[in-house]
Coordinates of C-alpha atoms in Angstrom, one line a residue:
M125 CA -19.6 9.2 -0.4
K126 CA -22.2 9.0 -3.2
K127 CA -25.8 8.6 -2.3
P128 CA -27.2 5.0 -2.3
V129 CA -28.8 4.0 -5.6
L130 CA -32.4 3.1 -6.4
L131 CA -32.5 1.2 -9.7
A132 CA -35.8 1.0 -11.7
V133 CA -36.0 -1.5 -14.5
D134 CA -38.8 -1.9 -17.1
D135 CA -38.9 -2.4 -20.9
D136 CA -42.0 -0.3 -21.3
P137 CA -40.8 3.4 -21.7
Q138 CA -43.9 4.9 -20.3
V139 CA -43.9 2.7 -17.2
L140 CA -40.2 3.3 -16.7
S141 CA -40.6 7.1 -17.0
A142 CA -43.5 7.0 -14.5
I143 CA -41.6 5.0 -11.9
D144 CA -38.5 7.1 -12.4
R145 CA -40.5 10.3 -11.9
D146 CA -42.2 9.0 -8.8
L147 CA -39.0 7.7 -7.2
R148 CA -37.2 11.0 -7.9
S149 CA -40.1 13.0 -6.5
E150 CA -40.0 11.2 -3.1
F151 CA -36.4 10.0 -2.6
R152 CA -34.0 12.2 -4.6
R153 CA -32.8 14.0 -1.5
D154 CA -31.3 10.9 0.0
Y155 CA -30.9 8.5 -2.9
R156 CA -29.7 8.5 -6.5
V157 CA -32.3 7.1 -9.0
I158 CA -31.0 5.2 -12.0
R159 CA -33.1 3.5 -14.6
A160 CA -32.6 0.7 -17.1
S161 CA -34.8 -0.5 -20.0
S162 CA -33.8 -4.2 -19.9
G163 CA -32.6 -6.9 -17.5
A164 CA -29.3 -7.1 -19.3
E165 CA -28.7 -3.4 -19.1
A166 CA -29.7 -3.4 -15.4
L167 CA -27.3 -6.2 -14.7
E168 CA -24.4 -4.3 -16.2
I169 CA -25.2 -1.3 -14.1
I170 CA -25.3 -3.5 -11.0
K171 CA -21.9 -5.0 -11.8
E172 CA -20.4 -1.6 -12.3
L173 CA -21.8 -0.4 -9.0
N174 CA -20.3 -3.4 -7.3
V175 CA -16.9 -2.8 -8.8
R176 CA -17.0 0.8 -7.8
A177 CA -18.2 -0.1 -4.3
E178 CA -21.2 2.1 -4.6
P179 CA -24.2 1.2 -2.4
L180 CA -27.3 -0.2 -4.0
A181 CA -30.3 0.2 -1.7
L182 CA -33.2 -1.1 -3.8
V183 CA -34.0 -2.7 -7.2
L184 CA -37.5 -2.4 -8.6
A185 CA -37.9 -4.6 -11.6
D186 CA -40.8 -5.5 -13.9
Q187 CA -41.5 -9.2 -14.2
R188 CA -42.3 -9.5 -17.9
M189 CA -39.3 -8.3 -19.8
P190 CA -37.8 -9.9 -22.9
G191 CA -34.5 -11.7 -22.5
M192 CA -34.4 -11.6 -18.7
E193 CA -37.4 -11.6 -16.5
G194 CA -37.6 -9.6 -13.4
V195 CA -37.3 -12.5 -11.0
E196 CA -34.1 -13.7 -12.7
L197 CA -32.6 -10.2 -12.5
L198 CA -33.4 -9.9 -8.8
E199 CA -31.9 -13.3 -8.1
K200 CA -28.6 -12.2 -9.8
T201 CA -28.8 -8.9 -7.9
R202 CA -28.7 -10.9 -4.6
T203 CA -25.4 -12.6 -5.7
L204 CA -23.7 -9.2 -6.0
F205 CA -25.6 -7.2 -3.4
P206 CA -26.9 -9.7 -0.8
N207 CA -28.5 -7.0 1.4
T208 CA -30.2 -4.9 -1.3
K209 CA -34.0 -4.7 -1.1
R210 CA -35.5 -6.4 -4.2
V211 CA -39.0 -5.6 -5.3
L212 CA -40.9 -7.2 -8.2
L213 CA -43.2 -4.9 -10.3
T214 CA -46.1 -6.9 -11.8
A215 CA -49.6 -6.8 -13.2
Y216 CA -52.6 -8.2 -11.3
A217 CA -52.7 -11.3 -13.5
D218 CA -49.2 -12.3 -12.4
T219 CA -49.9 -11.9 -8.7
E220 CA -49.6 -15.7 -8.1
A221 CA -46.2 -15.8 -9.8
A222 CA -45.0 -12.9 -7.8
I223 CA -46.0 -14.6 -4.5
R224 CA -44.3 -17.7 -5.6
A225 CA -41.1 -15.7 -6.5
I226 CA -41.1 -14.2 -3.0
N227 CA -41.1 -17.6 -1.5
Q228 CA -38.6 -19.2 -3.8
A229 CA -36.3 -16.3 -4.7
Q230 CA -36.6 -14.6 -1.3
L231 CA -37.7 -11.3 -2.8
D232 CA -38.6 -8.6 -0.4
Y233 CA -41.9 -7.5 -1.9
Y234 CA -44.1 -7.1 -5.0
L235 CA -46.0 -4.1 -6.2
L236 CA -48.9 -4.1 -8.6
K237 CA -49.2 -1.8 -11.7
P238 CA -50.6 0.8 -11.7
W239 CA -49.5 2.3 -8.3
D240 CA -51.6 5.5 -8.5
P241 CA -51.7 7.3 -6.2
P242 CA -48.0 6.6 -5.2
Q243 CA -48.5 8.3 -1.8
Q244 CA -50.7 5.3 -0.8
L245 CA -49.6 2.4 -3.0
L246 CA -45.9 3.0 -3.5
Y247 CA -44.1 5.3 -1.1
P248 CA -45.2 3.6 2.3
T249 CA -43.9 0.2 1.2
L250 CA -40.6 1.6 -0.2
H251 CA -40.0 3.7 2.9
D252 CA -40.4 0.7 5.1
L253 CA -38.0 -1.3 2.9
L254 CA -35.4 1.5 2.7
D255 CA -35.6 2.1 6.5
A256 CA -34.9 -1.6 7.0
W257 CA -32.0 -1.4 4.6
Q258 CA -30.5 1.6 6.3
A259 CA -30.7 -0.1 9.7
T260 CA -28.3 -2.9 8.6
Y261 CA -26.3 -1.1 5.9
K262 CA -22.6 -0.7 6.5
P263 CA -20.9 1.6 4.0
R264 CA -18.4 -0.2 1.9
F265 CA -14.8 0.8 1.8
Q266 CA -14.3 3.7 -0.6
G267 CA -10.9 3.6 -2.2
V268 CA -8.4 1.1 -3.7
R269 CA -9.1 -2.6 -3.1
V270 CA -6.7 -5.5 -3.5
I271 CA -7.8 -9.0 -4.2
G272 CA -5.3 -11.8 -3.9
F273 CA -3.9 -14.8 -2.0
Q274 CA -2.5 -14.3 1.5
W275 CA 0.6 -16.2 0.7
S276 CA 1.4 -14.7 -2.7
P277 CA 4.7 -12.8 -2.8
L278 CA 3.3 -10.5 -5.5
S279 CA 0.2 -9.7 -3.3
H280 CA 2.6 -8.9 -0.5
E281 CA 4.6 -6.6 -2.8
V282 CA 1.5 -4.8 -3.9
K283 CA 0.2 -4.3 -0.4
D284 CA 3.6 -3.0 0.7
F285 CA 3.8 -0.6 -2.2
L286 CA 0.4 0.9 -1.5
A287 CA 1.1 1.1 2.3
G288 CA 4.5 2.7 1.5
Y289 CA 2.8 5.6 -0.3
M290 CA 0.1 5.7 2.5
V291 CA -2.7 4.9 0.0
P292 CA -5.7 3.6 2.0
F293 CA -6.7 0.2 0.6
E294 CA -8.9 -2.7 1.5
W295 CA -7.3 -6.2 1.4
L296 CA -9.6 -9.0 0.3
D297 CA -8.2 -12.6 0.6
V298 CA -9.9 -14.6 -2.1
E299 CA -9.7 -17.8 -0.1
T300 CA -11.3 -16.6 3.1
N301 CA -13.5 -13.6 2.1
P302 CA -16.7 -14.3 0.2
E303 CA -16.9 -10.7 -1.0
A304 CA -13.6 -11.1 -2.7
Q305 CA -14.9 -13.8 -5.0
I306 CA -18.1 -11.9 -5.8
L307 CA -16.1 -8.8 -6.6
L308 CA -13.6 -10.8 -8.7
N309 CA -16.4 -12.4 -10.7
S310 CA -17.9 -8.9 -11.4
T311 CA -14.6 -7.7 -13.0
G312 CA -14.4 -10.5 -15.5
F313 CA -11.0 -11.7 -14.2
T314 CA -10.3 -15.1 -12.6
T315 CA -8.0 -16.3 -9.8
A316 CA -5.3 -16.8 -12.4
D317 CA -5.1 -13.0 -12.7
L318 CA -4.5 -12.3 -9.0
P319 CA -3.5 -10.1 -7.4
L320 CA -6.0 -7.6 -8.7
V321 CA -5.9 -3.9 -7.8
I322 CA -9.2 -2.1 -8.3
S323 CA -9.0 1.7 -8.2
E324 CA -11.7 3.9 -6.8
D325 CA -13.0 4.5 -10.4
G326 CA -13.5 0.8 -10.9
E327 CA -10.5 0.1 -13.2
A328 CA -8.9 -3.3 -12.4
L329 CA -5.2 -4.0 -12.9
A330 CA -4.2 -7.7 -13.0
H331 CA -0.7 -8.8 -12.0
P332 CA 0.2 -5.1 -11.7
E333 CA 3.8 -4.0 -11.8
R334 CA 4.9 -1.2 -9.6
G335 CA 5.1 1.2 -12.6
A336 CA 1.4 0.6 -13.5
I337 CA 0.3 1.1 -9.9
A338 CA 2.5 4.2 -9.6
A339 CA 1.0 5.6 -12.8
K340 CA -2.5 5.0 -11.5
L341 CA -1.7 6.8 -8.3
G342 CA -0.5 9.8 -10.4
L343 CA 3.2 9.3 -9.6
A344 CA 5.5 10.7 -12.4
S345 CA 8.0 8.4 -14.1
H346 CA 9.7 11.1 -16.3
A347 CA 11.3 14.3 -15.3
S348 CA 9.5 17.5 -16.4
A349 CA 12.6 19.7 -16.8
D350 CA 15.7 19.5 -18.9
L351 CA 18.0 20.6 -16.1
Y352 CA 17.9 20.7 -12.3
D353 CA 20.0 22.4 -9.7
V354 CA 20.1 19.3 -7.6
V355 CA 18.8 15.7 -7.9
V356 CA 18.4 13.8 -4.7
V357 CA 18.6 10.0 -5.2
G358 CA 16.8 8.1 -2.5
A359 CA 13.8 9.2 -0.4
G360 CA 14.7 8.0 3.0
P361 CA 14.9 10.5 5.9
S362 CA 18.1 12.0 4.6
G363 CA 16.8 12.3 1.1
L364 CA 13.5 13.8 2.2
A365 CA 15.3 16.3 4.3
A366 CA 17.6 17.3 1.4
A367 CA 14.5 17.7 -0.8
V368 CA 12.7 19.9 1.7
Y369 CA 15.7 22.2 2.2
G370 CA 16.6 22.2 -1.5
A371 CA 13.1 23.2 -2.5
S372 CA 12.6 25.7 0.3
E373 CA 15.8 27.5 -0.6
G374 CA 14.9 28.0 -4.2
L375 CA 16.8 25.2 -5.9
K376 CA 15.1 23.4 -8.7
T377 CA 15.0 20.0 -6.9
L378 CA 14.1 16.5 -8.1
L379 CA 13.7 13.6 -5.7
V380 CA 14.1 10.1 -7.2
E381 CA 13.1 6.9 -5.3
R382 CA 13.2 3.3 -6.7
N383 CA 11.3 1.6 -3.9
L384 CA 9.2 3.4 -1.3
P385 CA 9.6 6.8 0.5
G386 CA 11.0 6.5 4.0
G387 CA 13.5 3.7 3.4
Q388 CA 13.9 1.4 6.4
A389 CA 12.8 4.1 8.8
G390 CA 9.5 4.3 6.9
T391 CA 8.7 0.7 7.8
S392 CA 9.2 1.3 11.5
S393 CA 6.0 0.9 13.6
R394 CA 7.1 3.4 16.2
I395 CA 10.1 5.7 16.5
E396 CA 10.3 7.0 20.0
N397 CA 13.6 8.8 20.2
Y398 CA 13.1 11.3 17.4
L399 CA 13.1 14.9 18.6
G400 CA 9.7 16.6 18.9
F401 CA 7.5 13.5 19.2
P402 CA 7.2 12.7 22.9
T403 CA 4.8 9.9 22.4
G404 CA 6.6 8.5 19.3
V405 CA 5.7 8.6 15.6
S406 CA 5.4 5.8 13.1
G407 CA 7.9 5.7 10.3
S408 CA 5.1 5.9 7.7
E409 CA 3.6 9.0 9.4
L410 CA 7.0 10.8 9.6
T411 CA 7.7 9.9 6.0
H412 CA 4.3 11.1 4.7
R413 CA 4.7 14.4 6.6
A414 CA 8.2 15.0 5.1
W415 CA 7.2 13.9 1.6
S416 CA 4.1 16.2 1.6
Q417 CA 6.3 19.0 2.9
A418 CA 8.9 18.5 0.1
L419 CA 6.2 18.5 -2.6
R420 CA 4.4 21.5 -1.1
L421 CA 7.7 23.5 -1.2
G422 CA 8.1 22.7 -4.9
A423 CA 10.3 19.5 -5.1
E424 CA 9.5 17.1 -7.9
F425 CA 9.2 13.4 -7.2
L426 CA 9.9 10.5 -9.5
A427 CA 9.0 6.9 -8.7
Q428 CA 12.0 5.5 -10.7
E429 CA 15.3 3.7 -10.3
V430 CA 18.6 5.3 -11.2
T431 CA 20.8 2.8 -13.0
S432 CA 23.9 4.9 -13.8
M433 CA 25.6 8.3 -13.5
C434 CA 28.1 10.0 -15.7
I435 CA 29.7 13.5 -15.9
Q436 CA 29.1 15.6 -19.0
D437 CA 31.4 18.4 -20.1
G438 CA 33.3 18.1 -16.9
Y439 CA 30.4 19.6 -14.9
Y440 CA 26.8 18.4 -15.6
K441 CA 25.8 15.1 -14.0
V442 CA 23.6 12.8 -16.2
L443 CA 21.5 10.2 -14.4
T444 CA 20.1 7.3 -16.4
L445 CA 16.8 5.9 -15.2
A446 CA 15.5 2.3 -15.5
N447 CA 12.9 3.4 -18.0
G448 CA 15.7 4.6 -20.4
S449 CA 15.2 8.4 -19.8
E450 CA 17.9 10.7 -18.6
V451 CA 18.1 13.5 -16.1
R452 CA 20.6 16.4 -16.2
T453 CA 21.6 18.2 -13.1
K454 CA 24.3 20.5 -11.7
A455 CA 24.6 18.7 -8.3
V456 CA 23.6 15.3 -6.9
V457 CA 22.9 14.2 -3.3
L458 CA 23.1 10.4 -2.9
T459 CA 21.0 9.3 0.0
L460 CA 21.0 5.6 -0.9
G461 CA 20.5 4.1 2.5
V462 CA 20.9 0.4 3.1
S463 CA 19.0 -2.8 2.4
Y464 CA 18.4 -5.7 4.7
R465 CA 20.8 -8.6 4.5
T466 CA 19.2 -11.9 3.6
L467 CA 19.4 -15.2 5.5
D468 CA 21.3 -17.9 3.7
I469 CA 19.4 -21.0 4.8
P470 CA 17.4 -23.7 3.0
G471 CA 13.9 -22.7 1.8
I472 CA 14.4 -19.0 2.4
D473 CA 14.2 -17.9 -1.3
R474 CA 11.2 -20.0 -2.0
L475 CA 9.1 -18.7 0.9
S476 CA 10.2 -15.1 0.8
G477 CA 7.0 -13.0 0.7
A478 CA 5.0 -16.0 1.7
G479 CA 5.5 -16.0 5.4
V480 CA 9.2 -14.9 5.4
Y481 CA 9.6 -11.1 5.3
Y482 CA 12.6 -8.7 5.4
G483 CA 11.9 -5.7 7.6
A484 CA 8.7 -4.9 9.6
A485 CA 6.2 -5.8 6.8
R486 CA 3.4 -4.1 8.8
T487 CA 0.9 -5.0 6.1
E488 CA 1.1 -8.7 7.2
A489 CA 0.6 -8.1 10.9
R490 CA -3.1 -8.8 10.9
S491 CA -2.5 -12.2 9.2
C492 CA -0.5 -13.2 12.2
D493 CA -3.6 -13.1 14.4
K494 CA -3.4 -15.8 17.1
G495 CA -0.2 -17.3 15.5
D496 CA 3.4 -17.5 16.6
V497 CA 5.9 -15.2 14.8
Y498 CA 9.6 -15.2 15.0
I499 CA 12.0 -12.2 14.6
V500 CA 15.6 -12.7 13.8
G501 CA 17.8 -9.9 14.9
G502 CA 18.5 -7.8 18.0
G503 CA 18.6 -4.2 16.8
N504 CA 16.1 -1.4 17.3
S505 CA 14.3 -2.3 14.1
A506 CA 13.7 -5.8 15.4
G507 CA 12.6 -4.5 18.8
Q508 CA 10.1 -2.0 17.2
A509 CA 8.7 -4.8 15.0
A510 CA 8.3 -7.1 18.0
M511 CA 6.3 -4.5 19.9
Y512 CA 4.1 -3.9 16.9
L513 CA 3.5 -7.6 16.2
A514 CA 2.8 -8.4 19.8
A515 CA -0.6 -6.6 19.4
Y516 CA -1.7 -9.2 16.8
A517 CA 0.3 -12.5 17.3
R518 CA -0.3 -15.0 20.0
Q519 CA 3.4 -15.1 20.8
V520 CA 6.4 -13.2 19.5
Y521 CA 9.9 -14.8 19.7
I522 CA 13.1 -12.7 19.2
V523 CA 15.8 -15.0 18.0
I524 CA 19.4 -13.8 18.8
R525 CA 22.8 -15.5 18.7
G526 CA 24.1 -13.9 21.9
E527 CA 22.8 -13.8 25.4
T528 CA 21.0 -10.4 25.7
L529 CA 19.9 -7.5 23.7
A530 CA 21.9 -5.0 25.7
A531 CA 24.7 -4.5 23.2
S532 CA 22.5 -3.8 20.1
M533 CA 19.1 -2.4 21.3
S534 CA 18.2 0.9 23.0
A535 CA 17.3 0.7 26.7
Y536 CA 13.8 2.0 26.3
L537 CA 12.9 -0.8 23.8
I538 CA 14.4 -3.5 26.0
E539 CA 12.3 -2.3 28.9
Q540 CA 9.1 -2.3 26.8
I541 CA 9.9 -5.8 25.6
R542 CA 10.5 -7.0 29.1
Q543 CA 7.1 -5.7 30.1
T544 CA 5.2 -7.3 27.2
S545 CA 3.9 -10.7 28.3
N546 CA 3.7 -12.3 24.8
I547 CA 7.3 -11.5 23.7
E548 CA 10.0 -14.0 24.5
I549 CA 13.8 -13.6 23.9
M550 CA 15.4 -16.8 22.6
S551 CA 19.1 -16.5 23.4
F552 CA 21.9 -18.5 21.7
T553 CA 19.5 -19.5 19.0
Q554 CA 19.8 -19.5 15.2
V555 CA 17.3 -20.3 12.4
K556 CA 18.7 -23.2 10.3
E557 CA 15.9 -23.9 7.8
V558 CA 12.4 -22.7 6.9
C559 CA 9.8 -25.2 5.8
G560 CA 6.4 -25.2 4.1
Q561 CA 4.6 -26.0 0.8
D562 CA 3.3 -22.7 -0.5
H563 CA 3.9 -20.7 2.7
L564 CA 5.9 -20.8 5.9
E565 CA 4.7 -23.5 8.2
E566 CA 7.7 -24.5 10.4
L567 CA 11.2 -23.3 11.4
V568 CA 14.2 -25.5 12.2
L569 CA 16.0 -23.9 15.1
S570 CA 19.4 -24.5 16.8
I571 CA 18.9 -23.7 20.5
N572 CA 22.1 -23.9 22.4
G573 CA 23.3 -26.4 19.7
Q574 CA 20.1 -28.5 20.0
R575 CA 17.9 -28.9 16.9
E576 CA 14.2 -28.1 17.4
V577 CA 11.3 -27.8 14.9
R578 CA 8.6 -25.2 15.7
K579 CA 5.4 -24.2 14.0
A580 CA 5.5 -20.6 12.8
R581 CA 3.0 -18.2 11.2
A582 CA 5.7 -15.8 10.0
L583 CA 9.4 -15.0 10.2
F584 CA 10.7 -11.4 10.1
V585 CA 14.4 -10.9 9.4
F586 CA 16.5 -8.0 10.7
I587 CA 20.1 -9.2 10.5
G588 CA 22.0 -6.1 9.5
A589 CA 22.2 -4.1 6.3
K590 CA 24.4 -3.5 3.3
P591 CA 24.7 -0.2 1.4
S592 CA 22.6 0.1 -1.8
T593 CA 25.5 1.6 -3.8
E594 CA 26.3 -1.2 -6.4
W595 CA 25.1 0.9 -9.4
L596 CA 27.7 3.5 -8.7
N597 CA 30.7 1.2 -9.0
G598 CA 33.4 2.9 -11.1
T599 CA 31.9 6.4 -10.6
V600 CA 32.6 7.3 -6.9
L601 CA 34.8 5.7 -4.2
F602 CA 33.6 3.2 -1.6
D603 CA 35.2 1.7 1.5
N604 CA 35.8 -2.0 1.6
K605 CA 32.2 -2.6 2.8
G606 CA 30.6 -0.6 -0.1
Y607 CA 29.9 2.6 1.8
L608 CA 30.4 6.0 0.1
L609 CA 33.6 7.8 1.0
T610 CA 33.3 11.6 1.5
G611 CA 35.1 14.7 2.8
R612 CA 38.4 14.4 4.6
D613 CA 38.6 10.7 4.0
L614 CA 39.4 11.4 0.4
V615 CA 42.5 13.4 1.1
T616 CA 43.9 12.0 4.3
D617 CA 44.0 8.4 3.2
P618 CA 46.7 7.9 0.6
R619 CA 44.7 5.1 -1.0
Y620 CA 42.1 7.6 -2.1
A621 CA 43.9 11.0 -2.3
K622 CA 44.9 10.5 -6.0
H623 CA 41.2 10.4 -7.0
W624 CA 40.5 14.0 -5.8
K625 CA 41.5 16.3 -8.7
H626 CA 39.9 19.6 -7.7
P627 CA 42.2 22.4 -6.4
R628 CA 40.1 22.9 -3.2
E629 CA 39.5 20.3 -0.5
P630 CA 36.3 18.3 -0.7
Y631 CA 33.4 19.6 1.3
L632 CA 32.4 17.5 4.3
L633 CA 29.8 15.3 2.6
E634 CA 31.3 15.5 -1.0
T635 CA 32.3 12.3 -2.8
C636 CA 35.4 12.1 -5.0
V637 CA 33.3 13.7 -7.8
P638 CA 32.9 17.4 -7.3
G639 CA 29.2 18.3 -6.9
V640 CA 28.2 14.8 -5.9
F641 CA 27.4 14.5 -2.2
A642 CA 26.4 11.6 0.0
S643 CA 24.4 11.6 3.2
G644 CA 22.5 9.1 5.4
D645 CA 23.2 5.4 6.1
G646 CA 24.9 4.7 2.8
R647 CA 27.8 7.1 3.7
A648 CA 30.9 5.7 5.4
G649 CA 31.0 6.8 9.0
A650 CA 27.3 7.7 9.2
M651 CA 25.4 7.1 12.4
A652 CA 22.4 4.8 11.8
R653 CA 19.8 7.1 13.4
V654 CA 16.9 9.0 11.8
A655 CA 17.9 12.3 13.4
S656 CA 21.5 12.1 12.1
A657 CA 20.2 11.1 8.6
V658 CA 17.9 14.1 8.6
G659 CA 20.7 16.4 9.7
E660 CA 23.1 15.2 7.0
G661 CA 20.5 15.6 4.3
S662 CA 20.0 19.2 5.4
M663 CA 23.7 19.8 5.6
A664 CA 24.2 18.5 2.1
I665 CA 22.1 21.3 0.6
K666 CA 24.4 23.8 2.3
F667 CA 27.4 22.3 0.5
V668 CA 25.3 22.2 -2.8
H669 CA 24.9 25.9 -2.5
Q670 CA 28.6 26.4 -2.0
Y671 CA 29.4 24.2 -5.0
L672 CA 26.9 26.0 -7.2
D673 CA 28.4 29.4 -6.2
E674 CA 31.9 28.5 -7.2

């Protein structure tokens, strides 16, 4: 963290040099001294410090300056830095005005010119003021800050994107946080420009798209090589495992992800049945470890969407990205995962991202403080979300169509839920409608066939998943639910056998296109568990080696 700033302001060059010299002589070990030759220049410095979240400990300003007097500057300083110590530097003739300013503008002190010797007339006063500032000073957050409206779907998307890449950020709700409005004013933007992402260097992005945020984070959007040994499409557990093993075994490996690393597993608040983590591990932590491991071993990562795939010269696979660029590779591992199914009820589209969320949406947990939240679904993901949200919400309701969770949720989760006092299971219940103006306010429920309206802070939906394989239609084979067919299924089922043209049998995880493999939840017959997805991603690299050695 940078040292707190002492700002000296005077339009007289000789006086400014003298105060700068004396401040540096006494305080440079613990503070950074900056000087300005006018009130306007000083105000710009103060605004920049505010945007960059740098601490401003003290402003020492001369009273008689053209354009902006010292008292006016110090009053403006208080708006941006309420706790900064403000000292007026004045001549003996202006003593009465200085005392009046202390009373009216709530200045902290005034000093007379000249202040020689500073050991008696300057330093004792400033030491007292700085000691008082240090006693109450709380370091501001250093990193990315996001200003927005709590119920803005775009604000939710920005927060989820940053959280998905484990970027520490500070969320500032412009409607409830006074600091948010002060910071917004200092950037020159207005509420019409929200959400606003302010990077650590002070640059502000208004209404940012994912691509702009990704670029600011240093995420690549174009491949660096003309040809790869293997391209892994999808950075869920299976894709991350494939990238780790591909890179570690010397293959030139590219990992491409359109959304966030980790997939659905990455949003889990706690995975407790994954081997090697006896106390459990959050999905984001597991994802970050695997992602860092893949990059360390030499895998390249692109934050991009693949829109199509074709075969060139009967061997090379050409992937077209959403930005129009192409990637050539010898082999492909499709780890496409699945996406949450949506509720088809009145109001759901309008309130999505504004109180209605698909998946765990951990970035919204704190906004549920002392409210009632509802979770639709009875699988492990729903159970993990319930346990996480119970730490914030007044009450968590798990809405299920059937009688119990036993058929769809692991026993350890059911037992944890049973022991959590503010989680309630609502059996034989369905959500029929979501209501609210600009955000979710009420749910219309059918409980044992009886209609009931309830207040709700948020609704989290976990009602099953569908494979994210639409863009491959016409390239590889799916089953009737859209899952990728691989291995023996391609030759034993007469409906698909005619599509396999290679003289050898397909490898276990190989699709109908030689050299194109599939693993993880998007593959037909896969087990929806993190451990099995990791295993399949690792196995896929073994078959990539066999294919490349042909």
